[in-house]
Amino acid sequence: MPEFFRLLSQPLPLEEVSRRLGIDYSAISNWLMRFRQLIAMNDPDGRWTPLVRLGLKYRPLGTCTRCGYEGQLNNGGFSVDNRRQVKCPSCGCHWPLNVSLDASAVPVVVVNDLAQNAAERRRRAGLDAPDLPRVRAGSVRTETRVTPAVVPAPSVAPLDAGRFDLGGPLRHNSPLPRRWAEDRELTKFLRRHIDRVLSDSVEPPPCPHCGSHVTRLASARRADSPLPQFQCRACARLYSRATRTPLAKMLRKDIAYGILPLLSQHRPLADAADRLDTTPEVIKAWVTRFREWLLVLDPAGNYEKRVRLGLKAPWPVMDCPHCLNQVEARPHGFKRTRKRTAAELRRRLFRCTGCNGFFDVSIDAL
């Protein structure tokens, strides 16, 4: 019996109460009728009777934002983010019952009172039945709407001189030949994740917008949608595995794999654009997106530090032998003399930004 007391203030269907308590439906309806009678007898001011919501079937009152209909609205089920919806009986428009961010009381009209129905059944059977006060209107307090937090885009850290090979040429007119070496580990890492993004798997990944794991499959792969579509139950947004990745807005997905070996090479943007038959502006945008995606895949930034394509190497901080200070040193080409070439000396020139003095460092030491 105490379990039944706790359910009197909740707008639950009697079928659910019968399932929870393991008691027959007719017994639950008779209990509700008798408790409503008992409360009405001891509540002359009518203070406690409206608090009994068990067995009341109601419909909300409101105004349709589309057609302007005012009055009783139909129940529209639940939305993807588990919010109760209402349906306009005139135009069929659906919208959430609670559109505010805080909990609010929604006016409702009672369309069916199961306690009154139980009393009517007893009268038709020739039995005594109480005259219960009718509940015609009321209000239902909705739950507080919690707006899911948006996953922020990762911020790319400023470039560090340590990721670049300062012993190699930094300009196209350098006297030394360029050395471009591919980081195969970075290429393999990105290729594995791109294969996963472009896969046909219907297993829902976490939502890329709010990070929620409560997601569902919205549609499988088809002709007009090359990737499976998913929907988040927290923020109700649609997404695919390519959302918030470089592949989401990449029009030339046919060369997505072609840029992977170039990302780790310190090539100019124009050189990569010629190889991929595109423009330097497109390559620059791709490099930025891949750097941000690598920070999502590897928050430690170990793989992002290996991206060098189209990036300008910052000046390193070095010890100046002239002013004896540790300052930024500007690369100033390679040292050469009248008798020996730059390839023979293998020493890079730097210019101190403090005293403007020149000094050279062996390429092998960089």
Coordinates of C-alpha atoms in Angstrom, one line a residue:
M1 CA 0.0 0.0 0.0
P2 CA 2.8 2.6 0.7
E3 CA 4.0 2.0 -2.9
F4 CA 0.5 3.0 -4.1
F5 CA 0.6 6.2 -2.0
R6 CA 3.7 7.4 -3.8
L7 CA 2.1 7.0 -7.2
L8 CA -1.0 9.1 -6.5
S9 CA 0.6 12.3 -7.4
Q10 CA 2.1 11.0 -10.7
P11 CA 0.2 11.2 -14.0
L12 CA 0.8 7.5 -14.8
P13 CA -1.6 5.2 -16.7
L14 CA -3.2 2.5 -14.6
E15 CA -1.6 -0.2 -16.8
E16 CA 1.8 1.0 -15.7
V17 CA 0.8 1.0 -12.0
S18 CA -0.7 -2.5 -12.4
R19 CA 2.6 -3.7 -13.9
R20 CA 4.7 -2.1 -11.1
L21 CA 2.7 -3.3 -8.2
G22 CA 1.7 -6.7 -9.7
I23 CA -2.0 -6.1 -9.0
D24 CA -5.0 -6.5 -11.3
Y25 CA -6.1 -3.4 -13.2
S26 CA -9.6 -3.5 -11.8
A27 CA -8.3 -3.5 -8.3
I28 CA -6.0 -0.5 -9.0
S29 CA -9.0 1.5 -10.4
N30 CA -11.1 0.7 -7.4
W31 CA -8.3 1.7 -5.1
L32 CA -8.0 5.0 -6.9
M33 CA -11.7 5.6 -6.7
R34 CA -11.7 5.0 -2.9
F35 CA -8.7 7.1 -2.2
R36 CA -10.2 10.0 -4.2
Q37 CA -13.3 9.6 -2.1
L38 CA -11.3 9.5 1.1
I39 CA -9.3 12.6 0.2
A40 CA -12.5 14.5 -0.9
M41 CA -14.2 13.7 2.5
N42 CA -11.2 15.1 4.5
D43 CA -10.5 18.0 2.2
P44 CA -13.4 20.5 2.3
D45 CA -11.2 23.3 1.0
G46 CA -10.2 21.3 -2.1
R47 CA -6.5 21.8 -1.5
W48 CA -5.3 18.2 -1.8
T49 CA -7.8 16.8 -4.4
P50 CA -6.1 18.5 -7.4
L51 CA -2.7 17.0 -6.4
V52 CA -4.0 13.5 -7.2
R53 CA -2.9 13.0 -10.9
L54 CA -3.0 9.3 -11.1
G55 CA -5.5 8.0 -13.7
L56 CA -6.0 11.4 -15.3
K57 CA -5.7 11.6 -19.0
Y58 CA -5.1 15.2 -20.2
R59 CA -4.3 17.2 -23.2
P60 CA -2.3 20.4 -23.2
L61 CA -3.7 23.8 -24.1
G62 CA -1.7 26.2 -26.3
T63 CA -1.3 28.0 -29.6
C64 CA 0.1 26.6 -32.8
T65 CA 3.0 28.6 -34.1
R66 CA 2.3 27.7 -37.7
C67 CA -1.5 28.2 -38.2
G68 CA -2.4 30.1 -35.1
Y69 CA -4.8 27.5 -33.8
E70 CA -5.7 28.1 -30.1
G71 CA -7.2 25.5 -27.8
Q72 CA -6.8 21.8 -27.0
L73 CA -3.8 20.1 -28.5
N74 CA -3.2 16.5 -29.2
N75 CA -0.3 14.4 -27.8
G76 CA 2.5 14.1 -30.3
G77 CA 4.6 11.4 -28.6
F78 CA 8.3 12.1 -27.8
S79 CA 11.0 13.7 -29.8
V80 CA 14.5 12.2 -30.4
D81 CA 15.9 14.0 -27.3
N82 CA 13.1 12.4 -25.1
R83 CA 11.0 15.6 -24.8
R84 CA 7.2 15.3 -25.0
Q85 CA 5.7 16.8 -28.1
V86 CA 2.3 18.2 -28.9
K87 CA 0.5 18.1 -32.2
C88 CA -1.8 20.7 -33.7
P89 CA -5.2 19.2 -34.6
S90 CA -5.6 21.7 -37.4
C91 CA -2.3 21.6 -39.4
G92 CA -0.5 18.6 -37.8
C93 CA 2.5 20.6 -36.7
H94 CA 4.7 19.0 -34.0
W95 CA 6.7 20.9 -31.4
P96 CA 8.1 20.2 -27.9
L97 CA 5.8 20.7 -25.0
N98 CA 8.4 22.7 -23.1
V99 CA 10.3 25.1 -25.3
S100 CA 11.8 27.1 -22.4
L101 CA 15.1 26.3 -20.7
D102 CA 13.6 26.1 -17.2
A103 CA 10.8 23.9 -15.8
S104 CA 7.4 25.5 -16.3
A105 CA 3.8 24.6 -15.6
V106 CA 1.8 23.8 -18.8
P107 CA -2.0 24.3 -18.7
V108 CA -3.9 21.1 -19.5
V109 CA -7.5 20.0 -19.8
V110 CA -8.6 16.6 -18.4
V111 CA -10.3 14.5 -21.1
N112 CA -10.6 11.3 -19.1
D113 CA -10.8 10.5 -15.4
L114 CA -10.3 6.8 -14.7
A115 CA -11.6 7.2 -11.1
Q116 CA -14.9 8.6 -12.4
N117 CA -15.0 5.7 -14.9
A118 CA -14.6 3.2 -12.1
A119 CA -17.5 4.8 -10.2
E120 CA -19.7 4.7 -13.4
R121 CA -19.0 1.0 -13.8
R122 CA -20.2 0.3 -10.2
R123 CA -23.4 2.3 -10.8
R124 CA -24.1 0.4 -14.0
A125 CA -23.6 -2.8 -12.0
G126 CA -26.1 -1.7 -9.4
L127 CA -23.5 -1.1 -6.7
D128 CA -22.9 1.9 -4.5
A129 CA -20.5 4.4 -5.9
P130 CA -19.2 7.7 -4.5
D131 CA -19.8 11.1 -6.1
L132 CA -16.3 12.2 -6.8
P133 CA -15.5 15.9 -7.5
R134 CA -14.7 16.3 -11.2
V135 CA -11.3 17.6 -12.2
R136 CA -11.6 19.5 -15.4
A137 CA -8.4 21.5 -15.8
G138 CA -5.0 21.7 -14.2
S139 CA -1.3 22.0 -15.0
V140 CA 1.6 19.8 -15.6
R141 CA 5.1 20.8 -14.6
T142 CA 7.7 19.8 -17.2
E143 CA 11.2 18.8 -16.5
T144 CA 14.0 21.2 -16.8
R145 CA 15.4 21.2 -20.3
V146 CA 19.2 20.7 -20.2
T147 CA 21.0 22.1 -23.2
P148 CA 23.9 19.8 -24.1
A149 CA 27.3 21.4 -24.1
V150 CA 28.9 21.9 -27.5
V151 CA 32.2 20.2 -28.1
P152 CA 34.6 23.0 -28.9
A153 CA 36.8 22.9 -31.9
P154 CA 40.5 22.1 -31.0
S155 CA 42.8 25.1 -31.1
V156 CA 46.0 24.6 -33.1
A157 CA 49.0 25.6 -31.1
P158 CA 51.6 28.0 -32.5
L159 CA 54.3 26.4 -34.6
D160 CA 57.5 25.3 -32.9
A161 CA 60.8 25.3 -34.7
G162 CA 61.5 21.8 -33.4
R163 CA 59.1 20.2 -35.9
F164 CA 61.1 21.5 -38.9
D165 CA 64.4 20.4 -40.4
L166 CA 66.4 23.7 -40.3
G167 CA 69.3 21.9 -41.8
G168 CA 67.5 21.6 -45.1
P169 CA 66.6 24.3 -47.6
L170 CA 63.7 26.6 -46.7
R171 CA 63.4 28.4 -50.0
H172 CA 63.0 27.3 -53.6
N173 CA 66.2 29.1 -54.7
S174 CA 68.4 27.4 -52.2
P175 CA 71.8 26.1 -53.4
L176 CA 71.3 22.7 -51.7
P177 CA 68.8 20.1 -52.9
R178 CA 65.6 19.7 -51.1
R179 CA 65.1 16.7 -48.8
W180 CA 61.5 15.6 -48.6
A181 CA 60.9 12.5 -46.4
E182 CA 57.5 11.0 -45.8
D183 CA 56.5 10.1 -42.2
R184 CA 55.0 6.7 -42.9
E185 CA 53.6 6.4 -39.4
L186 CA 51.5 9.5 -39.8
T187 CA 50.3 8.4 -43.2
K188 CA 49.3 5.0 -41.8
F189 CA 47.5 6.6 -38.8
L190 CA 45.4 8.9 -41.0
R191 CA 44.7 6.3 -43.6
R192 CA 43.3 4.0 -40.9
H193 CA 40.9 6.7 -39.5
I194 CA 39.8 7.7 -43.0
D195 CA 38.9 4.1 -43.8
R196 CA 36.8 4.1 -40.6
V197 CA 35.1 7.4 -41.6
L198 CA 34.2 6.1 -45.1
S199 CA 33.1 2.7 -43.9
D200 CA 29.5 1.3 -44.2
S201 CA 29.3 0.4 -40.5
V202 CA 25.9 1.2 -39.0
E203 CA 27.3 1.2 -35.4
P204 CA 26.5 4.8 -34.1
P205 CA 29.6 6.7 -33.1
P206 CA 29.5 9.4 -30.3
C207 CA 27.9 12.7 -31.3
P208 CA 30.6 15.0 -32.7
H209 CA 28.5 18.1 -31.7
C210 CA 27.9 17.5 -28.0
G211 CA 29.9 14.3 -27.3
S212 CA 26.8 12.3 -26.2
H213 CA 27.0 8.5 -26.6
V214 CA 23.1 8.2 -26.6
T215 CA 22.8 8.0 -30.4
R216 CA 20.9 6.0 -33.0
L217 CA 21.1 5.1 -36.7
A218 CA 19.0 7.5 -38.8
S219 CA 19.5 6.0 -42.2
A220 CA 21.9 3.5 -43.8
R221 CA 24.0 4.2 -46.8
R222 CA 22.1 4.8 -50.0
A223 CA 22.4 6.6 -53.3
D224 CA 21.6 10.1 -52.1
S225 CA 23.6 9.6 -48.9
P226 CA 27.0 8.0 -49.4
L227 CA 27.6 7.6 -45.7
P228 CA 25.2 6.2 -42.9
Q229 CA 23.4 9.0 -41.1
F230 CA 23.1 9.0 -37.3
Q231 CA 21.1 11.2 -34.9
C232 CA 21.9 12.3 -31.4
R233 CA 19.2 11.9 -28.7
A234 CA 20.7 14.6 -26.6
C235 CA 20.9 17.5 -29.1
A236 CA 18.7 15.9 -31.8
R237 CA 21.2 16.7 -34.6
L238 CA 21.9 14.6 -37.6
Y239 CA 25.5 13.7 -38.4
S240 CA 27.7 11.1 -40.1
R241 CA 31.2 9.8 -39.4
A242 CA 32.6 12.5 -41.6
T243 CA 31.0 15.4 -39.6
R244 CA 33.7 17.7 -38.1
T245 CA 36.5 15.9 -40.0
P246 CA 38.4 17.1 -43.1
L247 CA 36.2 14.8 -45.2
A248 CA 33.0 16.7 -44.3
K249 CA 33.6 19.7 -46.6
M250 CA 36.2 18.2 -48.9
L251 CA 34.7 18.4 -52.4
R252 CA 37.6 16.5 -53.9
K253 CA 37.3 13.3 -51.8
D254 CA 38.9 11.4 -54.7
I255 CA 42.3 12.8 -53.7
A256 CA 41.8 12.5 -49.9
Y257 CA 44.4 9.7 -49.8
G258 CA 46.7 11.5 -52.1
I259 CA 47.4 14.3 -49.7
L260 CA 48.3 12.0 -46.8
P261 CA 51.9 11.3 -47.8
L262 CA 52.5 15.1 -48.4
L263 CA 51.3 16.2 -45.0
S264 CA 54.6 15.3 -43.3
Q265 CA 56.8 16.8 -46.0
H266 CA 57.9 20.4 -45.8
R267 CA 56.8 21.2 -49.3
P268 CA 55.4 24.5 -50.6
L269 CA 51.7 24.8 -51.1
A270 CA 52.1 25.4 -54.8
D271 CA 54.1 22.2 -55.2
A272 CA 51.4 20.1 -53.5
A273 CA 48.7 21.8 -55.4
D274 CA 50.4 20.9 -58.7
R275 CA 50.7 17.3 -57.7
L276 CA 47.0 17.1 -56.7
D277 CA 45.7 19.3 -59.5
T278 CA 44.1 21.9 -57.2
T279 CA 44.9 25.4 -55.9
P280 CA 47.3 26.4 -53.0
E281 CA 44.3 27.9 -51.1
V282 CA 42.6 24.5 -51.1
I283 CA 45.7 22.8 -49.9
K284 CA 46.1 25.4 -47.1
A285 CA 42.5 24.8 -45.9
W286 CA 43.0 21.0 -46.0
V287 CA 46.2 21.3 -43.9
T288 CA 44.4 23.3 -41.2
R289 CA 41.5 20.8 -41.1
F290 CA 43.9 17.9 -40.8
R291 CA 45.8 19.5 -38.0
E292 CA 42.6 20.1 -36.1
W293 CA 41.4 16.6 -36.7
L294 CA 44.7 15.1 -35.5
L295 CA 44.2 17.0 -32.2
V296 CA 40.8 15.3 -31.9
L297 CA 42.2 11.9 -32.7
D298 CA 45.4 12.4 -30.6
P299 CA 44.8 15.1 -27.9
A300 CA 48.5 14.8 -26.9
G301 CA 49.4 16.3 -30.2
N302 CA 52.1 13.8 -31.1
Y303 CA 50.8 13.3 -34.6
E304 CA 49.9 16.9 -35.2
K305 CA 53.5 18.0 -34.6
R306 CA 54.5 15.9 -37.7
V307 CA 52.5 18.0 -40.1
R308 CA 54.8 20.3 -42.1
L309 CA 53.1 20.8 -45.5
G310 CA 52.9 24.5 -46.4
L311 CA 53.9 25.7 -42.9
K312 CA 56.4 28.5 -42.4
A313 CA 59.2 27.5 -40.1
P314 CA 59.5 29.9 -37.2
W315 CA 62.8 31.3 -36.2
P316 CA 64.6 29.1 -33.6
V317 CA 65.8 30.4 -30.3
M318 CA 69.6 30.0 -30.2
D319 CA 72.7 31.3 -28.3
C320 CA 74.3 34.2 -30.1
P321 CA 78.1 34.0 -29.9
H322 CA 78.3 37.8 -30.3
C323 CA 76.0 39.2 -27.7
L324 CA 76.0 36.0 -25.6
N325 CA 72.2 36.1 -25.4
Q326 CA 69.6 33.5 -26.2
V327 CA 67.4 35.2 -28.8
E328 CA 65.6 34.3 -32.0
A329 CA 67.9 33.7 -34.9
R330 CA 66.7 34.3 -38.4
P331 CA 67.8 31.7 -41.0
H332 CA 70.0 33.4 -43.6
G333 CA 70.8 30.8 -46.1
F334 CA 74.0 28.7 -46.1
K335 CA 77.6 29.6 -45.7
R336 CA 79.8 29.5 -48.7
T337 CA 83.2 30.9 -49.7
R338 CA 85.0 31.6 -52.9
K339 CA 86.7 28.3 -52.9
R340 CA 84.1 26.0 -51.2
T341 CA 80.4 25.7 -52.0
A342 CA 77.5 25.5 -49.6
A343 CA 77.2 21.7 -50.2
E344 CA 80.9 21.3 -49.2
L345 CA 80.8 23.4 -46.0
R346 CA 77.3 22.2 -44.8
R347 CA 76.8 25.1 -42.4
R348 CA 73.7 27.2 -42.1
L349 CA 73.9 31.0 -41.5
F350 CA 71.8 32.7 -38.9
R351 CA 71.3 36.3 -38.0
C352 CA 70.8 37.4 -34.4
T353 CA 67.7 39.5 -33.9
G354 CA 69.3 41.2 -31.0
C355 CA 72.6 42.4 -32.3
N356 CA 72.1 41.7 -36.0
G357 CA 75.3 39.7 -36.0
F358 CA 75.8 36.7 -38.3
F359 CA 76.9 33.2 -37.1
D360 CA 76.9 29.8 -38.6
V361 CA 76.0 26.4 -37.3
S362 CA 76.7 22.9 -38.7
I363 CA 73.8 21.3 -40.5
D364 CA 74.5 18.1 -38.5
A365 CA 74.0 19.9 -35.3
L366 CA 70.5 21.2 -36.2

